[in-house]
Amino acid sequence: MSSDSINAETIVLHAGHRADATTGAVAVPIYQTSSYQFDSTEHAANLFALKEFGNIYTRIMNPTNDVLEKRLAALEGGVGALAVASGQAASAMAIQNIAEAGDNIVSSTDLYGGTWNLFANTLSTMGIEVRFADPADPENFRKATDDKTRAYYAETLPNPKLEVFPIAEVAAIGREIGVPLIMDHTAAHGLCRPFEHGAAIIASSCTKYIGGHGNSIGGIVIDSGTFDWEAHKDRFPLLNQPDPSYHGAVWTEAVKPLGPIAFIIKLRVTLLRDMGQAMSPFNAFLFLTGLETLMLRQERHCENAAKVAEFLDGHDKVTRVIYPGVMTGEARRRADAYLKGGYGGLVGFELPGGMAAGKKFIDALAMFYHVANIGDARSLAIHPASTTHSQLSAEELAASGAPEGYVRLSVGLEHIDDILADLSQALDAV
Ligand code: PLP
């Protein structure tokens, strides 16, 4: 009964699993097995031919991962999901599932640096061109589209800029032309549901807020089931033309009796099977454990981040605070339209002393961890100009939204007094 709930707080605890069928275990068991015994040769043949669904081999499916997939699909209102080895794998695979050499995608310019590299330097070697569009004007996506465009791509709450993406506006343009919007929702799970605004696919890192404890790397691709791949046969040949690796199956037709799951099934039984970026069942268990408290954690992350932003906004050593809740104009409208229950756990700020001040501040932190991560229960900080963005010139840094004096905080769940005390003493040291 509870797994049918439409409430996120209940879904993260109950969707996809009640108790283990054999032992009654309430916690999802870790099925640490590579393979599964077939009942008969006929059973095995049916599984391989996809005439029957069941477990074959953990590279392609696993019962622990299955619960995580069902739970995250339910949380986001999708029809199916696929757990993979990292957020990077999720982004790359979501695109490769529908784009091949000669095709292009249009991506927002506001991107995580790792995704930027994947798009600018790696997908290009596979013949997939990535065109970048400034999300300030959603129409930039339409302008960059041609008949080889296979997807739009963006982050809900991109850092370092922290300007919320216009999901509904770009999704509407895409649906008019026949281009699905893929959202990297890493920083905003629990605060927004992109499918309700027209996004077609989610490709996120589980490493951050989903897991929430900084202990595992993983990713998830979620299918909304609302994009009509068949209506755009020429744009999506990989889903609408015979697949030689499954005796000529046409994915949109072959899985129709099972629901609108062509995208997510194909991703599992072709790309995951062939390239092998599987999530370990142990990591799936850790993500399930973390996910149980996602909604509670997001509430506190948001509450603490709002207090941090307020503190920094009033501090005389800080020239600018980057946080959706202090933005004005269109950026604020978007933040208010899409984020519910808070503005997220990320806060950026700028020190007038540039590179030297940024480094000095980080070195003076006592409680905050200096790490290249976000979404941990602990508070984290990084100075992009001397780390993640160190290859960029001063001009490029400014254009990326992370000028030399920019510091990014991922505000954790510690007592707010301790968070503010650490920031205060580190600012004193600058
Ligand atoms: N997307 C965003 C917004 C991220 O911040 C990250 C990692 O920092 C990724 C994707 C990549 O995720 P992973 O590190 O799990 O590969």
Coordinates of C-alpha atoms and ligand atoms in Angstrom, one line a residue:
M1 CA 0.0 0.0 0.0
S2 CA 2.6 2.5 1.0
S3 CA 4.6 2.0 -2.1
D4 CA 1.8 3.6 -4.1
S5 CA 2.2 6.8 -2.2
I6 CA 2.7 10.0 -4.2
N7 CA 4.6 11.6 -1.4
A8 CA 8.3 11.8 -1.7
E9 CA 8.9 11.3 2.1
T10 CA 7.1 7.9 1.8
I11 CA 8.4 6.9 -1.6
V12 CA 12.1 7.0 -0.5
L13 CA 11.3 4.6 2.3
H14 CA 8.8 2.2 0.7
A15 CA 8.8 2.2 -3.1
G16 CA 10.0 -1.0 -4.8
H17 CA 10.5 -3.2 -1.7
R18 CA 8.5 -4.4 1.2
A19 CA 10.4 -7.4 2.6
D20 CA 12.7 -10.0 1.1
A21 CA 10.5 -12.8 -0.3
T22 CA 12.7 -15.6 1.2
T23 CA 13.9 -14.3 4.5
G24 CA 11.5 -11.4 5.4
A25 CA 14.4 -9.0 5.7
V26 CA 13.1 -5.5 5.8
A27 CA 16.4 -3.8 4.8
V28 CA 17.0 -4.4 1.1
P29 CA 19.5 -7.3 0.9
I30 CA 22.8 -6.9 -0.9
Y31 CA 22.6 -9.5 -3.7
Q32 CA 26.4 -9.8 -4.0
T33 CA 26.3 -12.3 -6.9
S34 CA 27.5 -12.1 -10.4
S35 CA 25.0 -14.6 -11.9
Y36 CA 21.7 -16.3 -11.4
Q37 CA 20.8 -20.0 -11.8
F38 CA 18.4 -20.7 -14.7
D39 CA 15.4 -23.0 -14.1
S40 CA 15.9 -24.8 -17.4
T41 CA 17.3 -24.3 -20.9
E42 CA 14.0 -23.0 -22.0
H43 CA 14.0 -20.5 -19.2
A44 CA 17.5 -19.4 -20.1
A45 CA 16.6 -19.0 -23.7
N46 CA 13.5 -17.0 -22.9
L47 CA 15.5 -14.6 -20.7
F48 CA 18.2 -14.0 -23.3
A49 CA 15.5 -13.5 -26.0
L50 CA 13.7 -11.0 -23.7
K51 CA 10.6 -13.2 -24.0
E52 CA 10.6 -13.3 -20.2
F53 CA 12.0 -10.8 -17.7
G54 CA 14.4 -12.2 -15.0
N55 CA 17.9 -12.0 -13.7
I56 CA 20.7 -13.2 -16.0
Y57 CA 24.0 -11.5 -14.9
T58 CA 24.8 -8.6 -12.6
R59 CA 26.4 -6.5 -15.3
I60 CA 22.9 -6.1 -16.7
M61 CA 20.6 -6.4 -13.7
N62 CA 20.7 -7.1 -10.0
P63 CA 17.8 -7.3 -7.4
T64 CA 19.5 -4.7 -5.0
N65 CA 20.0 -2.3 -7.9
D66 CA 16.4 -3.0 -9.0
V67 CA 15.0 -1.6 -5.8
L68 CA 17.1 1.6 -6.1
E69 CA 16.0 1.9 -9.7
K70 CA 12.3 1.5 -8.8
R71 CA 12.6 3.9 -5.9
L72 CA 14.2 6.7 -7.9
A73 CA 11.8 6.2 -10.8
A74 CA 8.9 6.6 -8.3
L75 CA 10.5 9.6 -6.6
E76 CA 10.8 11.4 -10.0
G77 CA 7.5 10.1 -11.4
G78 CA 9.2 8.1 -14.2
V79 CA 8.4 4.7 -15.7
G80 CA 11.8 3.1 -15.2
A81 CA 15.4 3.7 -14.3
L82 CA 18.9 2.3 -14.7
A83 CA 21.6 2.4 -12.0
V84 CA 25.1 2.9 -13.4
A85 CA 28.6 3.2 -12.1
S86 CA 28.8 7.0 -11.9
G87 CA 27.1 10.3 -12.7
Q88 CA 29.5 10.6 -15.6
A89 CA 28.4 7.2 -17.0
A90 CA 24.7 8.3 -16.6
S91 CA 25.2 11.4 -18.7
A92 CA 27.3 9.7 -21.4
M93 CA 25.0 6.7 -21.7
A94 CA 21.8 8.8 -21.8
I95 CA 23.2 10.6 -24.8
Q96 CA 24.7 7.5 -26.5
N97 CA 21.4 5.7 -26.3
I98 CA 19.9 8.1 -28.9
A99 CA 22.9 9.8 -30.6
E100 CA 25.6 8.3 -32.9
A101 CA 28.5 9.6 -35.0
G102 CA 27.2 12.5 -37.2
D103 CA 24.5 13.5 -34.7
N104 CA 24.6 16.5 -32.3
I105 CA 23.1 17.5 -29.0
V106 CA 22.5 21.0 -27.7
S107 CA 23.7 21.6 -24.1
S108 CA 23.4 24.4 -21.7
T109 CA 26.6 26.4 -21.1
D110 CA 26.0 26.1 -17.4
L111 CA 27.6 22.8 -16.7
Y112 CA 29.6 20.8 -14.2
G113 CA 33.3 20.8 -15.4
G114 CA 33.4 17.0 -15.8
T115 CA 30.4 17.1 -18.1
W116 CA 31.9 20.0 -20.0
N117 CA 35.0 17.8 -20.7
L118 CA 32.9 14.8 -21.6
F119 CA 30.9 17.0 -24.1
A120 CA 33.7 19.1 -25.5
N121 CA 36.6 16.6 -25.6
T122 CA 35.3 13.1 -25.5
L123 CA 31.9 12.8 -27.2
S124 CA 33.5 14.7 -30.1
T125 CA 36.0 11.9 -30.6
M126 CA 33.0 9.6 -31.0
G127 CA 31.6 11.9 -33.7
I128 CA 28.9 13.4 -31.5
E129 CA 29.0 17.2 -31.7
V130 CA 27.9 19.1 -28.7
R131 CA 26.5 22.6 -29.4
F132 CA 26.4 25.0 -26.4
A133 CA 23.5 27.3 -25.8
D134 CA 23.2 30.1 -23.2
P135 CA 20.1 29.3 -21.1
A136 CA 19.5 33.0 -20.4
D137 CA 17.3 32.8 -23.5
P138 CA 15.6 29.4 -24.0
E139 CA 15.2 30.2 -27.7
N140 CA 19.0 29.7 -28.0
F141 CA 18.2 26.0 -27.9
R142 CA 15.8 26.2 -30.8
K143 CA 18.4 28.3 -32.8
A144 CA 21.1 25.6 -32.3
T145 CA 18.8 22.7 -33.4
D146 CA 18.8 21.0 -36.8
D147 CA 17.6 17.6 -38.1
K148 CA 20.6 15.8 -36.6
T149 CA 19.9 17.1 -33.0
R150 CA 19.0 14.2 -30.8
A151 CA 18.7 15.8 -27.3
Y152 CA 18.9 19.0 -25.2
Y153 CA 20.9 18.7 -22.0
A154 CA 21.1 20.9 -18.9
E155 CA 21.5 20.9 -15.1
T156 CA 18.6 21.9 -12.9
L157 CA 20.7 23.7 -10.4
P158 CA 24.1 24.2 -12.1
N159 CA 27.1 25.2 -10.1
P160 CA 29.1 27.5 -9.9
K161 CA 26.5 29.9 -11.2
L162 CA 23.5 28.4 -9.3
E163 CA 21.1 29.9 -11.8
V164 CA 18.1 27.5 -12.1
F165 CA 17.6 26.2 -15.6
P166 CA 14.3 27.1 -17.5
I167 CA 13.1 23.5 -17.7
A168 CA 9.5 24.0 -18.9
E169 CA 10.5 26.6 -21.5
V170 CA 13.3 24.5 -23.1
A171 CA 11.3 21.2 -22.8
A172 CA 8.4 22.9 -24.6
I173 CA 10.6 23.9 -27.5
G174 CA 12.0 20.4 -27.6
R175 CA 8.6 18.7 -27.6
E176 CA 7.5 21.0 -30.4
I177 CA 10.4 20.0 -32.6
G178 CA 10.7 16.4 -31.4
V179 CA 13.9 16.8 -29.2
P180 CA 13.9 15.3 -25.6
L181 CA 15.3 17.3 -22.7
I182 CA 17.8 15.4 -20.6
M183 CA 18.2 16.9 -17.1
D184 CA 21.2 16.4 -14.8
H185 CA 19.2 16.7 -11.6
T186 CA 22.1 15.9 -9.2
A187 CA 21.9 19.0 -7.0
A188 CA 18.1 19.2 -6.8
H189 CA 16.6 15.8 -6.1
G190 CA 13.8 16.2 -3.6
L191 CA 13.4 19.9 -4.4
C192 CA 12.0 19.7 -7.9
R193 CA 10.5 17.1 -10.3
P194 CA 11.8 17.9 -13.8
F195 CA 9.3 15.5 -15.5
E196 CA 6.4 17.6 -14.2
H197 CA 7.9 20.5 -16.2
G198 CA 8.3 18.5 -19.5
A199 CA 11.8 17.0 -19.2
A200 CA 12.0 13.6 -20.9
I201 CA 15.0 11.9 -19.2
I202 CA 17.0 12.5 -16.0
A203 CA 20.7 11.6 -15.8
S204 CA 22.1 12.3 -12.4
S205 CA 24.9 11.5 -10.1
C206 CA 23.9 9.4 -7.0
T207 CA 27.2 10.3 -5.4
K208 CA 25.9 13.6 -4.1
Y209 CA 22.5 14.2 -2.4
I210 CA 21.0 10.8 -3.2
G211 CA 23.6 8.9 -1.3
G212 CA 24.3 11.9 0.9
H213 CA 27.2 10.6 2.9
G214 CA 30.1 10.9 0.5
N215 CA 30.9 7.2 0.5
S216 CA 30.1 5.9 -3.0
I217 CA 30.2 6.8 -6.6
G218 CA 27.1 6.0 -8.7
G219 CA 24.7 7.4 -11.3
I220 CA 21.1 6.9 -12.4
V221 CA 19.2 7.4 -15.6
I222 CA 15.4 7.8 -15.3
D223 CA 12.9 7.6 -18.1
S224 CA 9.7 9.7 -17.8
G225 CA 8.0 7.5 -20.4
T226 CA 6.4 10.7 -21.8
F227 CA 8.5 11.2 -24.9
D228 CA 7.0 9.9 -28.1
W229 CA 10.1 8.4 -29.9
E230 CA 7.9 6.7 -32.5
A231 CA 6.4 10.0 -33.6
H232 CA 9.9 11.1 -34.6
K233 CA 11.2 8.0 -36.4
D234 CA 13.8 9.8 -38.5
R235 CA 15.3 11.6 -35.5
F236 CA 15.6 8.5 -33.5
P237 CA 16.7 5.6 -35.7
L238 CA 18.4 3.8 -32.8
L239 CA 15.0 3.3 -31.2
N240 CA 12.9 2.9 -34.4
Q241 CA 15.1 0.8 -36.7
P242 CA 15.9 -2.9 -36.4
D243 CA 18.6 -3.7 -33.8
P244 CA 20.9 -6.3 -35.2
S245 CA 22.0 -7.3 -31.7
Y246 CA 18.5 -8.5 -30.9
H247 CA 17.5 -10.3 -34.2
G248 CA 16.3 -7.0 -35.7
A249 CA 14.0 -5.9 -32.8
V250 CA 12.6 -2.4 -33.1
W251 CA 12.7 -1.1 -29.6
T252 CA 9.6 1.2 -29.8
E253 CA 7.6 -1.8 -31.1
A254 CA 9.1 -4.7 -29.2
V255 CA 8.4 -3.3 -25.7
K256 CA 5.1 -1.6 -26.4
P257 CA 3.1 -4.2 -24.5
L258 CA 5.2 -3.5 -21.4
G259 CA 4.6 0.3 -21.5
P260 CA 6.5 3.4 -22.7
I261 CA 9.9 2.0 -21.7
A262 CA 11.7 1.7 -25.0
F263 CA 14.5 4.2 -24.0
I264 CA 15.3 2.7 -20.7
I265 CA 15.1 -1.0 -21.8
K266 CA 17.3 -0.3 -24.7
L267 CA 19.8 1.4 -22.5
R268 CA 20.1 -1.6 -20.2
V269 CA 20.1 -4.4 -22.8
T270 CA 22.4 -2.8 -25.3
L271 CA 24.7 -0.1 -23.9
L272 CA 25.0 -1.5 -20.3
R273 CA 25.4 -5.0 -21.7
D274 CA 28.0 -3.9 -24.2
M275 CA 30.0 -1.2 -22.3
G276 CA 29.5 -2.5 -18.8
Q277 CA 29.3 0.6 -16.6
A278 CA 27.3 -1.4 -13.9
M279 CA 26.7 -0.1 -10.4
S280 CA 28.0 -2.5 -7.7
P281 CA 25.1 -3.9 -5.6
F282 CA 27.0 -2.8 -2.4
N283 CA 26.9 0.8 -3.7
A284 CA 23.2 0.4 -4.5
F285 CA 22.6 -0.6 -0.9
L286 CA 24.5 2.4 0.4
F287 CA 22.5 4.7 -2.0
L288 CA 19.2 3.1 -0.8
T289 CA 20.2 3.8 2.8
G290 CA 21.1 7.4 2.0
L291 CA 18.0 7.9 -0.1
E292 CA 15.8 7.0 2.9
T293 CA 16.7 10.4 4.5
L294 CA 16.9 12.5 1.3
M295 CA 13.9 14.6 2.1
L296 CA 14.9 15.3 5.7
R297 CA 18.5 16.0 4.7
Q298 CA 17.4 18.4 1.9
E299 CA 15.3 20.3 4.4
R300 CA 18.2 20.9 6.7
H301 CA 20.7 21.5 3.8
C302 CA 18.4 24.2 2.6
E303 CA 17.8 25.7 6.0
N304 CA 21.5 25.9 6.8
A305 CA 22.4 27.2 3.4
A306 CA 19.9 30.0 3.7
K307 CA 21.5 31.1 7.0
V308 CA 25.0 30.8 5.5
A309 CA 23.9 33.0 2.5
E310 CA 22.4 35.6 4.9
F311 CA 25.6 35.6 7.0
L312 CA 27.9 36.0 4.0
D313 CA 25.6 38.7 2.5
G314 CA 26.1 40.8 5.5
H315 CA 29.9 40.2 5.8
D316 CA 32.2 43.1 4.9
K317 CA 34.9 40.8 3.5
V318 CA 32.5 39.3 0.9
T319 CA 31.7 41.2 -2.3
R320 CA 29.1 38.9 -3.8
V321 CA 27.0 36.0 -2.7
I322 CA 25.8 33.5 -5.3
Y323 CA 22.7 31.7 -4.0
P324 CA 19.3 31.4 -5.7
G325 CA 17.5 32.9 -2.7
V326 CA 19.4 36.2 -3.0
M327 CA 19.1 36.5 -6.8
T328 CA 16.7 39.0 -8.4
G329 CA 14.9 39.3 -11.7
E330 CA 14.6 36.3 -14.0
A331 CA 17.1 34.1 -12.1
R332 CA 15.0 34.5 -9.0
R333 CA 11.7 33.9 -10.8
R334 CA 13.2 30.6 -12.1
A335 CA 14.4 29.6 -8.7
D336 CA 11.0 30.2 -7.2
A337 CA 9.2 28.5 -10.0
Y338 CA 11.2 25.3 -9.9
L339 CA 12.6 24.8 -6.4
K340 CA 10.1 23.9 -3.7
G341 CA 11.0 23.7 -0.1
G342 CA 14.3 25.6 -0.3
Y343 CA 17.0 26.9 -2.6
G344 CA 19.3 23.9 -2.2
G345 CA 22.5 23.4 -0.2
L346 CA 25.0 25.2 -2.4
V347 CA 26.3 28.7 -1.7
G348 CA 29.0 30.6 -3.6
F349 CA 30.7 33.8 -2.6
E350 CA 33.4 36.0 -3.9
L351 CA 36.4 37.5 -2.0
P352 CA 37.8 40.7 -3.4
G353 CA 41.4 39.5 -2.9
G354 CA 41.1 37.1 -5.8
M355 CA 43.3 33.9 -6.1
A356 CA 45.4 34.5 -2.9
A357 CA 42.3 35.3 -0.8
G358 CA 40.5 32.2 -2.1
K359 CA 43.4 30.0 -1.1
K360 CA 43.9 31.6 2.2
F361 CA 40.2 31.2 3.1
I362 CA 40.3 27.5 2.3
D363 CA 43.5 26.9 4.2
A364 CA 42.0 28.6 7.3
L365 CA 38.9 26.4 7.4
A366 CA 38.9 24.0 10.4
M367 CA 35.6 22.1 10.2
F368 CA 34.6 22.4 6.5
Y369 CA 36.3 19.7 4.4
H370 CA 38.3 20.9 1.4
V371 CA 37.1 18.4 -1.2
A372 CA 35.9 18.2 -4.8
N373 CA 32.4 17.0 -3.9
I374 CA 28.9 18.3 -3.0
G375 CA 25.9 16.9 -1.2
D376 CA 27.7 15.3 1.7
A377 CA 26.1 15.4 5.2
R378 CA 29.3 17.2 6.2
S379 CA 30.0 20.8 5.1
L380 CA 32.4 21.0 2.1
A381 CA 34.3 23.9 0.4
I382 CA 36.4 24.3 -2.7
H383 CA 38.1 27.2 -4.4
P384 CA 37.6 26.4 -8.1
A385 CA 40.3 28.7 -9.5
S386 CA 43.1 26.8 -7.8
T387 CA 41.5 23.3 -8.2
T388 CA 38.7 22.2 -10.6
H389 CA 39.0 25.2 -12.8
S390 CA 42.8 25.7 -12.6
Q391 CA 43.4 25.2 -16.3
L392 CA 41.4 28.3 -17.1
S393 CA 42.7 31.9 -17.6
A394 CA 41.3 34.7 -15.4
E395 CA 39.0 35.7 -18.2
E396 CA 37.8 32.2 -18.7
L397 CA 37.2 31.8 -15.0
A398 CA 35.0 34.9 -14.9
A399 CA 33.1 33.7 -17.9
S400 CA 32.5 30.3 -16.3
G401 CA 30.9 32.0 -13.3
A402 CA 33.9 31.1 -11.0
P403 CA 36.2 34.2 -10.9
E404 CA 39.5 34.0 -9.1
G405 CA 38.1 34.9 -5.7
Y406 CA 35.1 32.6 -5.9
V407 CA 34.5 29.9 -3.2
R408 CA 31.9 27.2 -3.4
L409 CA 30.3 25.8 -0.3
S410 CA 28.2 22.7 0.0
V411 CA 26.5 23.4 3.3
G412 CA 26.1 20.3 5.5
L413 CA 24.0 19.2 8.4
E414 CA 26.1 20.3 11.3
H415 CA 24.7 22.8 13.9
I416 CA 24.4 26.2 12.2
D417 CA 26.4 27.8 15.0
D418 CA 29.4 25.6 14.2
I419 CA 29.1 26.2 10.4
L420 CA 28.9 30.0 10.8
A421 CA 31.8 30.0 13.4
D422 CA 34.1 28.1 11.0
L423 CA 33.2 30.5 8.1
S424 CA 33.7 33.5 10.3
Q425 CA 37.1 32.6 11.6
A426 CA 38.3 31.6 8.1
L427 CA 37.1 35.0 6.8
D428 CA 39.0 36.7 9.6
A429 CA 42.1 35.0 8.4
V430 CA 41.8 36.4 4.8
Ligands
PLP1 N1 26.7 16.1 -12.5 C1 27.0 17.0 -11.6 C2 26.1 18.2 -11.4 C3 28.1 16.8 -10.7 O1 28.3 17.7 -9.7 C4 28.9 15.6 -10.8 C5 30.0 15.4 -9.9 O2 30.5 16.3 -9.3 C6 28.5 14.7 -11.8 C7 27.5 15.0 -12.7 C8 29.4 13.5 -12.1 O3 29.0 12.6 -11.1 P1 30.0 11.4 -10.6 O4 31.1 12.0 -9.9 O5 29.1 10.5 -9.8 O6 30.5 10.7 -11.9

